N, CA, C and O of each residue as an XYZ file, in Angstrom:
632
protein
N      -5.741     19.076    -14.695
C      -6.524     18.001    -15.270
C      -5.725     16.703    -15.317
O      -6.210     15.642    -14.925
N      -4.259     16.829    -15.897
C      -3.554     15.853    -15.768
C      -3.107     14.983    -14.557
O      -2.829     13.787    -14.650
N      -3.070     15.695    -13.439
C      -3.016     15.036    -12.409
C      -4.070     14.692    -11.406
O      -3.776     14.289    -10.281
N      -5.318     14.856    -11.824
C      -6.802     14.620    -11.360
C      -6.580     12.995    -12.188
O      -6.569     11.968    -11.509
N      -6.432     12.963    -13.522
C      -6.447     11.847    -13.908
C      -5.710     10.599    -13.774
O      -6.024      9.429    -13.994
N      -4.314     11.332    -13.225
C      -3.190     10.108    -12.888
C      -3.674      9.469    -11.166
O      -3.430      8.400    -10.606
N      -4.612     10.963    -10.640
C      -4.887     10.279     -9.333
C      -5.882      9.633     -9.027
O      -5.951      9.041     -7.949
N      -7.240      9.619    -10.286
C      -7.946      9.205    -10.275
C      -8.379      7.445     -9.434
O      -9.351      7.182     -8.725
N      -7.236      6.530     -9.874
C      -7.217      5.559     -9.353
C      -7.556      4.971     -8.174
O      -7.929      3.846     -7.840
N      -7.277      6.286     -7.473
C      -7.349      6.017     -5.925
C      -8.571      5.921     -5.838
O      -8.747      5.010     -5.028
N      -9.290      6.199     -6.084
C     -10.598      6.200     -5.876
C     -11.631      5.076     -6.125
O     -12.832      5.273     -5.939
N     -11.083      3.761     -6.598
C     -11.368      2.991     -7.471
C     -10.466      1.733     -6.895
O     -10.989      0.644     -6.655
N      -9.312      1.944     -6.734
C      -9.029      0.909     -5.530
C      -8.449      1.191     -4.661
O      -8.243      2.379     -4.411
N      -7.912      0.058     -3.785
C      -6.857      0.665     -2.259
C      -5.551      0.681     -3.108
O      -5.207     -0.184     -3.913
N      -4.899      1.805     -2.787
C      -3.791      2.123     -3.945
C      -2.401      1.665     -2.962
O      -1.282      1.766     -3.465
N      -2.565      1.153     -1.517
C      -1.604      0.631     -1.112
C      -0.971     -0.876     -1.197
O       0.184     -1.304     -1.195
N      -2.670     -1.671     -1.297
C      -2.862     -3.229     -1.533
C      -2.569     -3.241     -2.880
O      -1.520     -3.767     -3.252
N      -3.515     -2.622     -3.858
C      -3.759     -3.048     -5.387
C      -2.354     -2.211     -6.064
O      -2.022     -1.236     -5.390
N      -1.667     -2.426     -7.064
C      -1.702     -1.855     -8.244
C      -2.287     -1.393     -9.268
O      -3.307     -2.082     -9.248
N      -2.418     -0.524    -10.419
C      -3.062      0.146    -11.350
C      -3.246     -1.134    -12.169
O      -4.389     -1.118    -12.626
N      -2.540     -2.312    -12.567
C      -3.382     -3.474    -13.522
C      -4.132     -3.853    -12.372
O      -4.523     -4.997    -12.607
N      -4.675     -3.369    -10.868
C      -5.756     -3.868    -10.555
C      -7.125     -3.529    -11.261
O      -8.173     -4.153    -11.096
N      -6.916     -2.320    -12.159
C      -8.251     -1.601    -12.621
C      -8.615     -2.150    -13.664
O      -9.378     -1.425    -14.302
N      -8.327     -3.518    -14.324
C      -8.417     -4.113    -15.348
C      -9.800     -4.707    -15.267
O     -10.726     -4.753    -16.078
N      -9.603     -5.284    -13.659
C     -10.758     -6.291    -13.658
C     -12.241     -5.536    -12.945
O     -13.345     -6.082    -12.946
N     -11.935     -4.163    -12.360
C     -12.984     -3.083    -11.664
C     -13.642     -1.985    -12.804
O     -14.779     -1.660    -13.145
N     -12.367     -1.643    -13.155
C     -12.824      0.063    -14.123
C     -11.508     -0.291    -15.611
O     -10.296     -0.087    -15.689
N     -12.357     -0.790    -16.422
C     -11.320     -1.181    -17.622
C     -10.620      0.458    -18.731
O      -9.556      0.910    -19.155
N     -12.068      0.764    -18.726
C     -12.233      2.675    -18.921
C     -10.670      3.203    -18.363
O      -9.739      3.678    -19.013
N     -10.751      3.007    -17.353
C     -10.141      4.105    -16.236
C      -8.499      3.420    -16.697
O      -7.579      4.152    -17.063
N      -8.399      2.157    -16.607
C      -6.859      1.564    -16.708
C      -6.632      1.982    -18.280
O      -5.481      2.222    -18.646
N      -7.627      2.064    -19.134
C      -6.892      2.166    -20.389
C      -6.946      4.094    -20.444
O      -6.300      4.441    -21.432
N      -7.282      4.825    -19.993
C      -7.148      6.079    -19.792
C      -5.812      6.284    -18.936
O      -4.885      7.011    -19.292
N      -5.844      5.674    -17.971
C      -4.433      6.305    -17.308
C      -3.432      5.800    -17.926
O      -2.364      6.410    -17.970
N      -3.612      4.534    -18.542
C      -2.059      4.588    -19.291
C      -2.133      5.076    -20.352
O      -0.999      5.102    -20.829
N      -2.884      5.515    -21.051
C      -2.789      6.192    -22.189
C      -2.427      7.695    -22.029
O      -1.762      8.307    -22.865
N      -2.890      8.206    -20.953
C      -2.543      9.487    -20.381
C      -0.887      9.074    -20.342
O      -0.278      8.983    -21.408
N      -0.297      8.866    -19.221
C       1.274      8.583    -19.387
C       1.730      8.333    -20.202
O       2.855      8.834    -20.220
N       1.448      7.572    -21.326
C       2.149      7.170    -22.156
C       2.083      8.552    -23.270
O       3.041      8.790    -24.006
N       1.156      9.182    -23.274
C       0.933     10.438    -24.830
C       1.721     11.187    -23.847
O       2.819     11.197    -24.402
N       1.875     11.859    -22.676
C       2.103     12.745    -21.789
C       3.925     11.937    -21.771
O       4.812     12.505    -21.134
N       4.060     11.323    -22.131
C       5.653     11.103    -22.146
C       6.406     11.312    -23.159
O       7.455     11.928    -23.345
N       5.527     10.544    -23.945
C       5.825     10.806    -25.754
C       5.840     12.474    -26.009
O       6.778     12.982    -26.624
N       5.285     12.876    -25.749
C       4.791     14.544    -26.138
C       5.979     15.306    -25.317
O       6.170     16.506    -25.515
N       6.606     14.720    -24.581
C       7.560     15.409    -23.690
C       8.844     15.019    -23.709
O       9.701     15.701    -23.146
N       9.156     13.828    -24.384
C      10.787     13.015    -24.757
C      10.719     12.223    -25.962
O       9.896     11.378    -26.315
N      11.807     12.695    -26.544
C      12.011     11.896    -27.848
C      11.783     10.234    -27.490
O      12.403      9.636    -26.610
N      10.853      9.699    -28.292
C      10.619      7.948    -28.251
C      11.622      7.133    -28.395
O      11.950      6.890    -29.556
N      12.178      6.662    -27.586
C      13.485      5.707    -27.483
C      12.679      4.301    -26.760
O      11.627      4.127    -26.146
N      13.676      3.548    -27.161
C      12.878      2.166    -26.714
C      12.445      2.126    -25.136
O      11.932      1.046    -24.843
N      12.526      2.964    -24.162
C      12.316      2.721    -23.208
C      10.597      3.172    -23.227
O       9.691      2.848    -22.459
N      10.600      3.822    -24.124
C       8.960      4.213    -24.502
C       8.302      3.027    -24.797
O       7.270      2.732    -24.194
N       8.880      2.161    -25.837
C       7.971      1.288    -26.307
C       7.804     -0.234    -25.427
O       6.901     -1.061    -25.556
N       9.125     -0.285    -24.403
C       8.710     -1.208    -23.602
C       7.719     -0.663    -22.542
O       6.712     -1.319    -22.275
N       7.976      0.532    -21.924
C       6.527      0.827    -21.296
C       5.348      0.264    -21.809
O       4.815     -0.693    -21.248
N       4.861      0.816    -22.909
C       3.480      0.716    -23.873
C       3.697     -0.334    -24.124
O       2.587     -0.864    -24.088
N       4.439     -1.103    -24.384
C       3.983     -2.621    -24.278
C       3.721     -3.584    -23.229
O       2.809     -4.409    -23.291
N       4.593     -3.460    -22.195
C       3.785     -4.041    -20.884
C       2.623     -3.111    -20.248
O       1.931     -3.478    -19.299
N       2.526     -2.139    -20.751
C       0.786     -1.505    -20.149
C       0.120     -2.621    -21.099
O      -0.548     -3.317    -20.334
N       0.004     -3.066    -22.277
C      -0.992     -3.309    -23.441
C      -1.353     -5.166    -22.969
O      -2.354     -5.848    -23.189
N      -0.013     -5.511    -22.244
C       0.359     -7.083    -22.157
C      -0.412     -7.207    -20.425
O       0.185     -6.832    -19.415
N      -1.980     -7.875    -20.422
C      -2.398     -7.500    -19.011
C      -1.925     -8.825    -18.692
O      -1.631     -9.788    -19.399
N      -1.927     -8.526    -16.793
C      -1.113     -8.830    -16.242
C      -2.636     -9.508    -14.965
O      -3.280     -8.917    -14.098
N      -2.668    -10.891    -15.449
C      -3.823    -11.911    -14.725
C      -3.602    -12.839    -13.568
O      -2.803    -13.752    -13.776
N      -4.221    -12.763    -12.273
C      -3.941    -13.862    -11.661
C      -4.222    -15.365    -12.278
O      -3.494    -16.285    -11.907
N      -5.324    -15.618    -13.259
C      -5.208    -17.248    -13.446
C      -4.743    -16.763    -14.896
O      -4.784    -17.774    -15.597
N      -4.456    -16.025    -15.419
C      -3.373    -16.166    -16.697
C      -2.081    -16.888    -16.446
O      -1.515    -17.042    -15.363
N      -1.631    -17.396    -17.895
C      -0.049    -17.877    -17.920
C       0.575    -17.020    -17.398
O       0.403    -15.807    -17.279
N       1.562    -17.918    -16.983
C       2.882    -17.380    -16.407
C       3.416    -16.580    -16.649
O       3.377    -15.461    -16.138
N       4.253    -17.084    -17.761
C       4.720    -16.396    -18.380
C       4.102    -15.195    -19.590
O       4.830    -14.725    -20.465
N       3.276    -14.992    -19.496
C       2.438    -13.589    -19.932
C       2.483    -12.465    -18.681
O       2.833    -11.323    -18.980
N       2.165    -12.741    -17.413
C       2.218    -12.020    -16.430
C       3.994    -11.990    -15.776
O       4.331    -11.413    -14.742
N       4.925    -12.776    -16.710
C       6.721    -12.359    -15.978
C       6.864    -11.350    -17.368
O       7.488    -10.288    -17.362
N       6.399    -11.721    -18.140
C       6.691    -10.591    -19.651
C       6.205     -9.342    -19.496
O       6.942     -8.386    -19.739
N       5.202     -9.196    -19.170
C       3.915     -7.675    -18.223
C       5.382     -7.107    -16.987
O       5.765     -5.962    -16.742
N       5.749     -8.078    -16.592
C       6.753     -7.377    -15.676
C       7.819     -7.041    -16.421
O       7.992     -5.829    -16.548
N       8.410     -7.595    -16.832
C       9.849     -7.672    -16.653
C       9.998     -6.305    -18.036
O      10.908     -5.485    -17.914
N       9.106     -6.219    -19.171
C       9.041     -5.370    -19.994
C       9.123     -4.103    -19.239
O      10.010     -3.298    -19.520
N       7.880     -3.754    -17.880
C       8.260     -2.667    -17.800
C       9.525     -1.810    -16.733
O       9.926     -0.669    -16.504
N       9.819     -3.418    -16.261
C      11.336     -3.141    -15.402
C      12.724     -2.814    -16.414
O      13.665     -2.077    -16.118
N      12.545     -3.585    -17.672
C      13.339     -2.700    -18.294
C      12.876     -1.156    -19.215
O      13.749     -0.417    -19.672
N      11.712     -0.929    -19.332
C      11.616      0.395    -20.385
C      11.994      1.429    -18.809
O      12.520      2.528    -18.983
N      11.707      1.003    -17.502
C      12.417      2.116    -16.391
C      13.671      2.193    -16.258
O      14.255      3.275    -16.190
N      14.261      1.045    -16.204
C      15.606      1.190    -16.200
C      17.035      1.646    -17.528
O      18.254      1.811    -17.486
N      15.673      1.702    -18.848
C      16.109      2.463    -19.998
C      16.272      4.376    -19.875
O      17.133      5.208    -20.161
N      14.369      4.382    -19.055
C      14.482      5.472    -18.953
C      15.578      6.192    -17.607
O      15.946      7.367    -17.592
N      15.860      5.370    -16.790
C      17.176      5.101    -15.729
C      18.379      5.894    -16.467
O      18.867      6.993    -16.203
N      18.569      5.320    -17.092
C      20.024      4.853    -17.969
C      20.363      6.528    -18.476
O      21.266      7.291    -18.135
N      19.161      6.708    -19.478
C      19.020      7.805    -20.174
C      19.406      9.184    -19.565
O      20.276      9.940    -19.999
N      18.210      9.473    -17.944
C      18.344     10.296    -17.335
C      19.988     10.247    -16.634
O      20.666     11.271    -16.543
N      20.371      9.175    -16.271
C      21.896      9.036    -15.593
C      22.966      9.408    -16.887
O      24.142      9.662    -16.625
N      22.593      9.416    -17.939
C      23.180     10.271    -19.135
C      23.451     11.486    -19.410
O      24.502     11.946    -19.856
N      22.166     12.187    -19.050
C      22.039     13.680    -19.261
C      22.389     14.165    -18.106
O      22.576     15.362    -18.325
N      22.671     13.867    -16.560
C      23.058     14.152    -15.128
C      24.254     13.775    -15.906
O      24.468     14.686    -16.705
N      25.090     12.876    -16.020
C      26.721     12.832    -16.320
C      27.231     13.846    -17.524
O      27.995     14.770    -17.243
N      26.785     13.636    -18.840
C      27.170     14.361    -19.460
C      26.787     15.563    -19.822
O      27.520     16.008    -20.706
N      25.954     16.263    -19.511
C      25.598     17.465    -19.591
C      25.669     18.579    -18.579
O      25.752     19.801    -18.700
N      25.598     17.581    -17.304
C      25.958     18.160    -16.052
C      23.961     18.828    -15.428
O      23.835     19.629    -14.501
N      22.542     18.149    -16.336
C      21.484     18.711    -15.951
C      21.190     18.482    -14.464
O      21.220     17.455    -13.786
N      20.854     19.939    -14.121
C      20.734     19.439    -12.813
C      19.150     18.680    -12.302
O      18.943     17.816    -11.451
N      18.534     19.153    -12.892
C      16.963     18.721    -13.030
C      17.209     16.691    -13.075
O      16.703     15.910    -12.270
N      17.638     16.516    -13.638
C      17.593     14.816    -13.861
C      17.845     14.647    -12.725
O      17.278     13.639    -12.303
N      18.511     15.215    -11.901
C      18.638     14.727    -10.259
C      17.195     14.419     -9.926
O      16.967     13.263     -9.571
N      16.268     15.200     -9.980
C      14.717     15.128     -9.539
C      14.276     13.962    -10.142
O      13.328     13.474     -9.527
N      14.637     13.302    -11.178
C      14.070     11.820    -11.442
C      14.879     11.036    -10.846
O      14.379     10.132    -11.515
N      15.749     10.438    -10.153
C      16.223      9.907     -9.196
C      15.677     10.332     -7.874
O      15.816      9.419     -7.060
N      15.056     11.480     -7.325
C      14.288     11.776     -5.966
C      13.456     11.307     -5.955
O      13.021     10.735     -4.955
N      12.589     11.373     -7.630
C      10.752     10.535     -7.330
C      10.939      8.945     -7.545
O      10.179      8.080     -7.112
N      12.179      8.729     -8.349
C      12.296      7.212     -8.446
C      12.773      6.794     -6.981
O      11.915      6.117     -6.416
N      13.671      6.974     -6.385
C      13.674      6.852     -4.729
C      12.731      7.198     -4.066
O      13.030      6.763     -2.953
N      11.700      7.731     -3.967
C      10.160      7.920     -2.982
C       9.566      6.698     -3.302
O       9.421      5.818     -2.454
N       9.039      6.522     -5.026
C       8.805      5.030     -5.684
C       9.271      4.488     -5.230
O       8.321      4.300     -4.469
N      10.098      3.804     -4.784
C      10.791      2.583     -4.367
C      10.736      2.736     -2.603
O      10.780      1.767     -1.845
N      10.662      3.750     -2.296
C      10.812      3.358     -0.081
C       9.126      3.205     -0.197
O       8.652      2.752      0.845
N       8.123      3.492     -1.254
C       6.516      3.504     -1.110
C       6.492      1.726     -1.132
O       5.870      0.960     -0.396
N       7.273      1.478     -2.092
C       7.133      0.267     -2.663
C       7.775     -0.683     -1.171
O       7.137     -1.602     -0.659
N       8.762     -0.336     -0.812
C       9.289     -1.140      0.079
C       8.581     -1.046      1.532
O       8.705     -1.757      2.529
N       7.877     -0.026      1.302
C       6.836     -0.035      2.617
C       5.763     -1.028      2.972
O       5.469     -1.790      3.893
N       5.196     -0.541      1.453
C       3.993     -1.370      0.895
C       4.345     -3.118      0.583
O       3.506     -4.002      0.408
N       5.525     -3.228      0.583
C       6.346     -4.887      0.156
C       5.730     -5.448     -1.338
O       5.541     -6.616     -1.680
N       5.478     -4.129     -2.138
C       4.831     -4.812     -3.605
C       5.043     -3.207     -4.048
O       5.256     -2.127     -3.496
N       4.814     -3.838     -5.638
C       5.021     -2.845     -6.407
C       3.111     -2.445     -6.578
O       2.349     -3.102     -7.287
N       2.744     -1.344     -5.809
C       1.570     -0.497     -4.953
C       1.022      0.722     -6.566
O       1.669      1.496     -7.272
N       0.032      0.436     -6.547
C      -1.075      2.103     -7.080
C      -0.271      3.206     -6.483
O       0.140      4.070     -7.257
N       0.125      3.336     -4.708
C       0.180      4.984     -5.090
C       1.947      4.745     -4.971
O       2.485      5.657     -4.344
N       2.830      3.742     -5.441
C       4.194      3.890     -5.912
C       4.174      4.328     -7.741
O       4.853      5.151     -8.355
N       3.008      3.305     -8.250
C       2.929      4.052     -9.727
C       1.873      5.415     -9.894
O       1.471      5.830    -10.981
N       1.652      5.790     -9.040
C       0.724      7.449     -9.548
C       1.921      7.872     -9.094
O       2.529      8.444     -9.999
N       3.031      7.805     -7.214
C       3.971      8.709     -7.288
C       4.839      9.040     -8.225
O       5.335     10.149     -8.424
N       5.100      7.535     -9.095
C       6.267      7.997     -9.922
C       5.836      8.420    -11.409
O       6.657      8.978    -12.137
N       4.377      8.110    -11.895
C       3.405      8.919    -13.134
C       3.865     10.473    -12.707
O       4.721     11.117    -13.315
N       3.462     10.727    -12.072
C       2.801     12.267    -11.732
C       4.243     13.078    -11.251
O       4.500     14.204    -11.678
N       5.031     12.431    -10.417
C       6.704     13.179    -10.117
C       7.466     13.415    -11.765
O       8.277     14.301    -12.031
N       7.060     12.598    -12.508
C       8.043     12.255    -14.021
C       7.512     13.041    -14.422
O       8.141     14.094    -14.529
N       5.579     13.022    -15.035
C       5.405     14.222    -15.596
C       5.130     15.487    -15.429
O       4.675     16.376    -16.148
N       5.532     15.394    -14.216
C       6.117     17.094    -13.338
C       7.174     17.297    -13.434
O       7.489     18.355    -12.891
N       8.007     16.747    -13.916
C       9.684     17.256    -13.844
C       9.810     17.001    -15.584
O      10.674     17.716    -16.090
N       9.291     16.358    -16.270
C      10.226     16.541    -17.584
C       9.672     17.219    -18.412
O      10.231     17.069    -19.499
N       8.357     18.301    -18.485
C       8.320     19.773    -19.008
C       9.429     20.358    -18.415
O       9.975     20.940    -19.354
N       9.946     20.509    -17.628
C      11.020     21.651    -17.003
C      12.526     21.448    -17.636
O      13.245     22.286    -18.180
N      12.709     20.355    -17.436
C      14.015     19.937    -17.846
C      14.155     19.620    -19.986
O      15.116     19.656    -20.754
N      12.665     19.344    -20.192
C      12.612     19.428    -21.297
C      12.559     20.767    -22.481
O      12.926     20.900    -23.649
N      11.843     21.699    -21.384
C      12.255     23.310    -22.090
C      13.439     23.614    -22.205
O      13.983     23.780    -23.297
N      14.170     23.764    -20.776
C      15.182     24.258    -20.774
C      16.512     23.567    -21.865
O      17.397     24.233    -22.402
N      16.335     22.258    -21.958
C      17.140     21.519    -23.232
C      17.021     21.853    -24.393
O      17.777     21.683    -25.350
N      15.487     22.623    -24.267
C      15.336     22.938    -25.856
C      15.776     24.521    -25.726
O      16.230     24.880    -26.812
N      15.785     25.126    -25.174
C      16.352     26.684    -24.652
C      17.692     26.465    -25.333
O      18.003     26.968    -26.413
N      18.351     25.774    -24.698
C      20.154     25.696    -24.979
C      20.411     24.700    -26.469
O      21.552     24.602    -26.920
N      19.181     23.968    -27.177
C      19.604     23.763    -28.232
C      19.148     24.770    -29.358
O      19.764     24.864    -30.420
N      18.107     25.461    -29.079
C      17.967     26.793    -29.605
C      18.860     27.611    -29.226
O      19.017     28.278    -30.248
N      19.536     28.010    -28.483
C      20.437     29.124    -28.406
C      21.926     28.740    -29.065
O      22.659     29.670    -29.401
N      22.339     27.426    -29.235
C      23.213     26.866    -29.845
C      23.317     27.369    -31.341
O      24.188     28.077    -31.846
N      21.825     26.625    -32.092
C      21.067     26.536    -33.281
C      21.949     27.657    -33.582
O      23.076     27.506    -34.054
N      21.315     29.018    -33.246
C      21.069     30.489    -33.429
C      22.998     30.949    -33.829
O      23.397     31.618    -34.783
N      23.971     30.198    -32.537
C      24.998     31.007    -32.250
C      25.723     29.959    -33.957
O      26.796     30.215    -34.503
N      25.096     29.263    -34.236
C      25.989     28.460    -35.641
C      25.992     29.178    -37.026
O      26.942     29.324    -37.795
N      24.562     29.635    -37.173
C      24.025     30.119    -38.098
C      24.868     31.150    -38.315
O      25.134     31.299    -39.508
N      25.494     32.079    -37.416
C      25.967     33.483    -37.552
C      27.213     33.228    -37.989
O      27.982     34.157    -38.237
C-alpha cells in the first residue's frame, strides 16, 4: 500500500519533467498525502532529529513559479539541508557502529542523484526513488538496532 502511494504520482504528472511540488497546482489531495505519507513513515521509523523537521517544513513551505523568491530558495534549501542532516546521521552509524545496512542509503541516495543528473533537475521519479529506497531500507536497519539495543538492555540487567 505504501509504495502504491509513494508511486502514485506518476500517474498525475511526467515524473521526469515535473517534480512532486508539481502536484500542488494538478492534485493538491495527492501532494499533501504523499508527503504526509513520508513524513509519518519516517517519523514512525527514526527517532525525530532536526533533519525531520526541516523536511516537514520545506514540504509545508510551497514552492511557486510567480511566488517570491525567496519563499521558493527557503522550500529548497530547507530540504537540502534536513537530507544532508539525514546524510550526516546515516555516515554516523556506517562509521561508528560499523552498520552495514546504512551503506544502502548512500546506494539509493546515489541512484537519486545520476536520476537527477540525467533528468538535469531535481525530477518526481528522483524523489519517489529516494521516498520509497529510504522507506525500504530503514525498517531493516531500524529492527536490527533495536535487536542489539535489546540484547544489550537484557545483558546489564543481569
Amino acid at each position: 500500500m505504501t509504495l502504491f502511494v509513494l508511486w502514485t504520482p506518476a500517474f498525475f504528472l511526467d515524473p521526469v519533467h515535473q517534480n512532486i511540488t508539481g502536484l500542488q497546482s494538478r492534485c493538491l489531495w495527492l501532494y499533501l498525502l504523499w508527503g504526509c505519507t513520508v513524513l509519518v513513515l519516517l517519523m514512525r521509523r527514526l527517532a525525530p532529529g532536526p533533519w525531520l523537521w526541516l523536511l516537514g517544513a520545506g514540504f509545508l513551505i510551497p514552492w511557486r513559479l510567480q511566488g517570491p523568491g525567496w519563499m521558493n530558495d527557503l522550500h529548497v534549501w530547507l530540504q537540502i539541508a534536513g537530507i544532508t542532516l539525514l546524510s550526516v546521521s546515516q555516515m554516523r552509524l556506517l562509521v561508528y557502529t560499523g552498520e552495514k545496512k546504512a551503506r544502502m542509503y548512500f546506494l539509493v541516495l546515489g541512484i537519486s542523484f545520476a536520476v537527477m543528473g540525467v533528468c538535469s533537475h531535481v525530477s518526481g521519479l528522483a524523489e519517489m526513488i529516494w521516498a520509497s529506497g529510504i522507506l525500504l531500507l530503514i525498517p531493516v536497519r531500524q529492527v536490527q538496532t533495536g535487536k542489539k539495543q535489546h540484547a544489550e538492555t537484557r545483558s546489564r540487567k543481569f
